[in-house]
Short mmCIF file of C-alpha atoms and ligand atoms in Angstrom, two decimals:
data_model
loop_
_atom_site.label_atom_id
_atom_site.label_comp_id
_atom_site.label_asym_id
_atom_site.label_seq_id
_atom_site.Cartn_x
_atom_site.Cartn_y
_atom_site.Cartn_z
CA MET A 1 0.02 0.11 0.01
CA VAL A 2 1.23 3.40 -0.62
CA ALA A 3 -0.38 6.49 1.18
CA GLY A 4 -0.15 10.20 0.40
CA ALA A 5 -1.19 13.56 1.51
CA GLY A 6 -5.01 12.65 1.16
CA VAL A 7 -4.70 10.32 4.04
CA SER A 8 -3.72 13.35 6.35
CA ALA A 9 -5.89 16.04 5.00
CA GLU A 10 -8.63 15.63 7.39
CA SER A 11 -6.09 15.82 10.22
CA GLY A 12 -5.55 19.47 8.96
CA LEU A 13 -2.08 18.81 7.36
CA GLY A 14 -3.04 20.02 3.92
CA THR A 15 -2.19 18.45 0.54
CA PHE A 16 0.11 19.34 -2.16
CA ARG A 17 -1.79 19.49 -5.49
CA ASP A 18 -5.74 19.24 -5.08
CA LYS A 19 -7.68 19.84 -8.47
CA ASN A 20 -9.47 22.89 -6.69
CA GLY A 21 -6.10 24.59 -6.65
CA SER A 22 -5.76 24.69 -2.79
CA GLY A 23 -2.69 22.46 -2.28
CA ILE A 24 0.60 23.64 -0.70
CA TRP A 25 2.38 23.78 -4.10
CA ALA A 26 -0.36 26.40 -5.31
CA ARG A 27 1.04 28.77 -2.60
CA PHE A 28 4.85 27.95 -2.53
CA ASP A 29 7.03 27.22 -5.37
CA PRO A 30 8.24 23.81 -4.64
CA MET A 31 11.68 24.83 -6.10
CA LYS A 32 12.17 27.08 -3.37
CA PRO A 33 11.69 25.09 -0.11
CA ALA A 34 11.92 21.67 -1.41
CA THR A 35 15.20 21.06 -3.20
CA PRO A 36 18.79 20.42 -2.34
CA GLU A 37 19.90 23.55 -4.18
CA ALA A 38 17.47 25.71 -2.23
CA PHE A 39 19.10 24.79 1.26
CA PRO A 40 22.36 26.37 1.07
CA ARG A 41 20.94 29.22 -1.08
CA ASP A 42 18.31 30.19 1.53
CA PRO A 43 18.34 27.99 4.53
CA VAL A 44 16.35 30.47 6.54
CA GLU A 45 13.34 30.19 4.02
CA VAL A 46 13.65 26.43 3.95
CA HIS A 47 13.54 26.05 7.86
CA ALA A 48 10.66 28.37 7.99
CA PHE A 49 8.73 26.39 5.50
CA TYR A 50 9.40 23.18 7.71
CA ASN A 51 9.19 24.81 11.00
CA ALA A 52 5.57 25.87 10.19
CA ARG A 53 4.63 22.52 9.00
CA ARG A 54 6.35 20.80 12.04
CA ARG A 55 4.32 22.93 14.49
CA ASN A 56 1.12 22.15 12.54
CA LEU A 57 1.93 18.36 12.71
CA ILE A 58 2.69 18.48 16.62
CA THR A 59 -0.99 19.77 17.10
CA ALA A 60 -2.62 17.71 14.54
CA ALA A 61 -4.13 14.14 15.51
CA PRO A 62 -4.70 10.96 13.46
CA ASN A 63 -8.11 10.69 11.72
CA ALA A 64 -10.45 7.63 11.22
CA ALA A 65 -8.22 6.63 8.03
CA HIS A 66 -5.11 6.10 10.12
CA PHE A 67 -7.00 4.20 12.79
CA ALA A 68 -8.57 1.84 10.02
CA LEU A 69 -5.17 1.05 8.77
CA VAL A 70 -4.06 -0.03 12.32
CA ARG A 71 -7.16 -2.28 12.28
CA LEU A 72 -6.11 -3.77 9.18
CA GLU A 73 -2.60 -4.26 10.16
CA THR A 74 -3.57 -5.96 13.54
CA ALA A 75 -6.16 -8.25 11.87
CA LEU A 76 -3.75 -9.33 9.12
CA ALA A 77 -0.95 -10.02 11.64
CA LYS A 78 -3.24 -12.45 13.51
CA ARG A 79 -3.75 -14.23 10.26
CA ARG A 80 -0.01 -14.50 9.78
CA ASP A 81 -0.67 -12.10 6.85
CA GLU A 82 1.11 -8.50 6.34
CA LEU A 83 0.12 -5.09 5.54
CA THR A 84 3.26 -3.10 3.96
CA LEU A 85 2.38 0.43 4.73
CA VAL A 86 4.68 2.73 2.51
CA THR A 87 4.02 6.36 2.80
CA GLN A 88 5.03 9.53 1.05
CA ASN A 89 3.86 11.67 4.10
CA ILE A 90 6.49 13.02 6.50
CA ASP A 91 4.04 13.14 9.29
CA ASP A 92 4.12 10.77 12.02
CA LEU A 93 0.19 10.20 12.12
CA HIS A 94 0.18 6.54 11.35
CA GLU A 95 2.69 5.77 14.10
CA ARG A 96 0.52 7.83 16.42
CA ALA A 97 -2.61 6.06 15.50
CA GLY A 98 -0.67 2.66 16.39
CA SER A 99 0.58 1.38 13.09
CA ARG A 100 3.73 -0.67 13.88
CA GLN A 101 5.31 -0.81 10.46
CA VAL A 102 5.46 2.35 8.44
CA MET A 103 8.07 3.00 5.51
CA HIS A 104 8.44 6.77 5.09
CA MET A 105 9.90 6.90 1.58
CA HIS A 106 9.90 10.68 1.70
CA GLY A 107 11.41 10.91 5.04
CA GLU A 108 10.09 12.22 8.42
CA LEU A 109 9.45 15.76 9.61
CA LEU A 110 9.98 14.99 13.21
CA LYS A 111 13.75 14.06 12.63
CA ALA A 112 16.70 16.18 11.48
CA SER A 113 19.86 15.10 9.80
CA CYS A 114 23.29 16.44 9.90
CA VAL A 115 24.81 17.36 6.51
CA ALA A 116 28.34 16.98 8.20
CA CYS A 117 28.17 13.70 10.19
CA GLU A 118 25.17 12.32 8.62
CA THR A 119 23.63 11.44 11.97
CA ILE A 120 19.87 11.33 12.13
CA GLN A 121 18.07 12.30 15.36
CA PRO A 122 14.51 12.94 16.60
CA TRP A 123 13.79 16.72 16.41
CA ARG A 124 10.36 18.14 17.45
CA GLU A 125 11.44 21.93 17.92
CA ASP A 126 11.89 24.57 15.32
CA LEU A 127 15.20 24.24 13.35
CA GLY A 128 17.62 26.88 12.51
CA LEU A 129 21.13 27.85 11.59
CA ARG A 130 22.04 28.29 15.20
CA ASP A 131 21.21 24.90 16.33
CA ARG A 132 24.07 22.49 16.87
CA CYS A 133 24.37 18.96 15.99
CA PRO A 134 24.08 16.69 19.21
CA ALA A 135 26.37 14.08 17.69
CA CYS A 136 29.26 16.17 15.81
CA GLY A 137 28.73 19.50 17.56
CA GLY A 138 28.68 21.35 14.14
CA ILE A 139 26.52 24.53 14.03
CA GLY A 140 24.02 25.31 11.28
CA VAL A 141 24.35 21.85 9.79
CA LEU A 142 21.06 20.26 10.59
CA ARG A 143 18.49 19.90 7.96
CA PRO A 144 14.95 18.26 8.13
CA ARG A 145 15.03 14.51 7.59
CA VAL A 146 12.97 14.86 4.23
CA VAL A 147 13.40 13.89 0.73
CA TRP A 148 13.51 16.95 -1.50
CA PHE A 149 12.92 16.89 -5.22
CA GLY A 150 16.06 15.55 -7.10
CA GLU A 151 17.01 13.37 -4.06
CA MET A 152 16.70 9.57 -3.92
CA PRO A 153 13.56 8.42 -1.95
CA LEU A 154 14.32 6.15 1.12
CA ALA A 155 14.14 2.32 1.37
CA MET A 156 13.41 1.73 -2.25
CA ASP A 157 14.81 -1.99 -2.32
CA GLU A 158 12.56 -2.88 0.65
CA ILE A 159 9.59 -1.27 -0.98
CA TYR A 160 10.28 -3.04 -4.38
CA ALA A 161 10.80 -6.23 -2.41
CA ALA A 162 7.51 -5.99 -0.57
CA LEU A 163 5.74 -5.21 -3.78
CA ARG A 164 6.85 -8.36 -5.54
CA LYS A 165 5.43 -10.37 -2.81
CA ALA A 166 2.21 -8.52 -2.69
CA ASP A 167 -1.33 -9.95 -3.55
CA LEU A 168 -2.72 -6.38 -3.56
CA PHE A 169 -1.56 -3.01 -4.09
CA VAL A 170 -3.79 -0.06 -2.80
CA ALA A 171 -2.86 3.65 -3.37
CA ILE A 172 -4.60 5.90 -0.94
CA GLY A 173 -4.89 9.81 -1.01
CA THR A 174 -2.26 10.40 -3.74
CA SER A 175 -2.40 12.24 -6.79
CA GLY A 176 -0.28 9.95 -8.71
CA SER A 177 1.85 12.71 -10.09
CA VAL A 178 5.26 12.10 -8.23
CA TYR A 179 7.56 9.23 -9.09
CA PRO A 180 8.44 6.77 -7.98
CA ALA A 181 5.53 6.18 -6.11
CA ALA A 182 3.14 7.07 -9.25
CA GLY A 183 4.83 4.14 -10.86
CA PHE A 184 3.98 1.39 -8.20
CA VAL A 185 0.57 0.88 -9.89
CA SER A 186 2.14 -0.07 -13.32
CA GLU A 187 4.74 -2.19 -11.75
CA ALA A 188 2.07 -4.13 -9.75
CA ARG A 189 0.18 -4.74 -12.99
CA VAL A 190 3.30 -6.28 -14.68
CA LEU A 191 3.57 -8.37 -11.70
CA GLY A 192 -0.07 -9.48 -12.00
CA ILE A 193 -0.99 -7.88 -8.75
CA ARG A 194 -4.70 -6.66 -8.24
CA THR A 195 -4.78 -2.72 -7.77
CA ARG A 196 -7.09 -0.51 -6.13
CA GLU A 197 -7.24 3.23 -5.65
CA ILE A 198 -9.01 5.16 -2.89
CA ASN A 199 -8.93 8.95 -3.40
CA LEU A 200 -11.15 12.00 -3.11
CA GLU A 201 -11.10 12.10 -6.77
CA PRO A 202 -9.56 10.17 -9.70
CA SER A 203 -5.90 10.49 -9.62
CA ASP A 204 -3.56 11.17 -12.63
CA ASN A 205 -3.08 7.46 -13.17
CA ALA A 206 -6.55 6.36 -12.28
CA ASN A 207 -7.13 4.30 -15.43
CA GLN A 208 -4.49 2.05 -14.35
CA PHE A 209 -6.18 0.71 -11.20
CA ASP A 210 -8.51 -2.47 -11.29
CA HIS A 211 -10.81 -0.88 -8.60
CA ARG A 212 -11.37 2.74 -7.65
CA CYS A 213 -13.53 4.26 -5.07
CA TYR A 214 -13.62 7.88 -4.31
CA GLY A 215 -14.56 9.72 -1.12
CA PRO A 216 -12.96 11.18 1.99
CA ALA A 217 -10.24 9.04 3.39
CA SER A 218 -12.03 9.12 6.79
CA GLU A 219 -14.86 7.29 5.26
CA ALA A 220 -13.52 5.35 2.30
CA VAL A 221 -10.49 3.77 4.06
CA PRO A 222 -12.55 2.42 7.01
CA ALA A 223 -15.39 1.20 4.51
CA TRP A 224 -12.69 -0.70 2.47
CA VAL A 225 -11.09 -2.17 5.53
CA ASP A 226 -14.54 -3.52 6.91
CA GLU A 227 -14.94 -5.12 3.29
CA VAL A 228 -11.52 -6.77 3.26
CA LEU A 229 -12.03 -8.15 6.61
CA ALA A 230 -15.42 -9.44 6.03
CA SER A 231 -14.33 -11.08 2.89
CA THR A 232 -11.19 -13.06 4.24
N1 LIG B 301 -9.43 11.87 1.28
C1 LIG B 301 -8.99 11.20 0.38
N2 LIG B 301 -7.99 11.97 -0.64
C2 LIG B 301 -7.83 13.14 -0.54
C3 LIG B 301 -8.57 13.99 0.53
C4 LIG B 301 -9.28 13.23 1.48
N3 LIG B 301 -9.82 13.93 2.34
N4 LIG B 301 -8.04 15.30 0.39
C5 LIG B 301 -7.59 15.28 -0.77
N5 LIG B 301 -7.24 14.12 -1.41
C6 LIG B 301 -6.45 13.58 -2.44
C7 LIG B 301 -6.41 14.77 -3.48
O1 LIG B 301 -7.55 14.70 -4.49
C8 LIG B 301 -5.13 14.32 -4.15
O2 LIG B 301 -5.45 13.51 -5.38
O3 LIG B 301 -5.23 13.42 -2.15
C9 LIG B 301 -4.41 13.59 -3.12
C10 LIG B 301 -3.09 14.43 -2.74
O4 LIG B 301 -2.21 14.51 -3.83
P1 LIG B 301 -0.84 15.27 -3.55
O5 LIG B 301 -1.29 16.52 -2.76
O6 LIG B 301 -0.13 15.40 -4.86
O7 LIG B 301 -0.06 14.59 -2.38
P2 LIG B 301 0.94 13.15 -2.78
O8 LIG B 301 0.38 12.37 -3.92
O9 LIG B 301 1.00 12.52 -1.47
O10 LIG B 301 2.15 14.09 -3.10
C11 LIG B 301 3.39 13.24 -3.30
O11 LIG B 301 4.56 15.17 -3.69
O12 LIG B 301 5.44 17.43 -3.21
C12 LIG B 301 5.59 15.92 -3.05
O13 LIG B 301 6.87 15.16 -1.45
C13 LIG B 301 5.53 15.61 -1.65
O14 LIG B 301 5.05 13.37 -0.61
C14 LIG B 301 4.54 14.33 -1.64
C15 LIG B 301 4.53 13.99 -3.11
#
């Protein structure tokens, strides 16, 4: 399964590109806060963007979609089956809902990484140029532990290994416009895996899915989990 911003939308975290033009990237040029080139050029602006998102995340709470996926993970585990939950989201709402295994392919907002010593540590406060890396002591060397445009997403080997073993691939709350996640559905099709999209509206690659259901994640995901658990 791959999750996107739509899963956390009803927790108040905003999405990036909604068809009504209300996404984060309609208000910010992604090339400013979200590229490796932007950080050395304007670290203050980059930190400000992520500091605002981090503060917002800390006051947000998981919604019914996150809790339904915990229910699914728990029920499958009892049957010695497995849910691989890959998310493009950098929030920790799946973990706070109780999901035990989450693969954050675009990183985690509540972590910082050091550009000098590469140590990664938990980070819940604002991040700025005066902060010192707890590991190497360098000042101004910490960046948000997030994957920017042009950087390699995380855990791709594990993700493709899980996809090869899957019998169902589900994309939830993602516009299908950012690769590599947008390409998982075509990989799944080549592998003969059933595919399902759950989203507010048809995504950019909606026509590649065998099954599609549309509605807010807080309703559509619990309804789908009920269906899966009733049928297996
Ligand atoms: N329930 C379900 N889906 C929703 C909801 C909701 N309540 N609200 C919005 N959506 C849908 C939108 O219709 C849209 O198709 O969620 C999708 C969100 O798409 P994006 O904003 O593009 O988010 P995502 O696909 O996760 O973006 C991928 O782009 O900029 C990068 O790094 C960023 O991880 C992000 C990546």
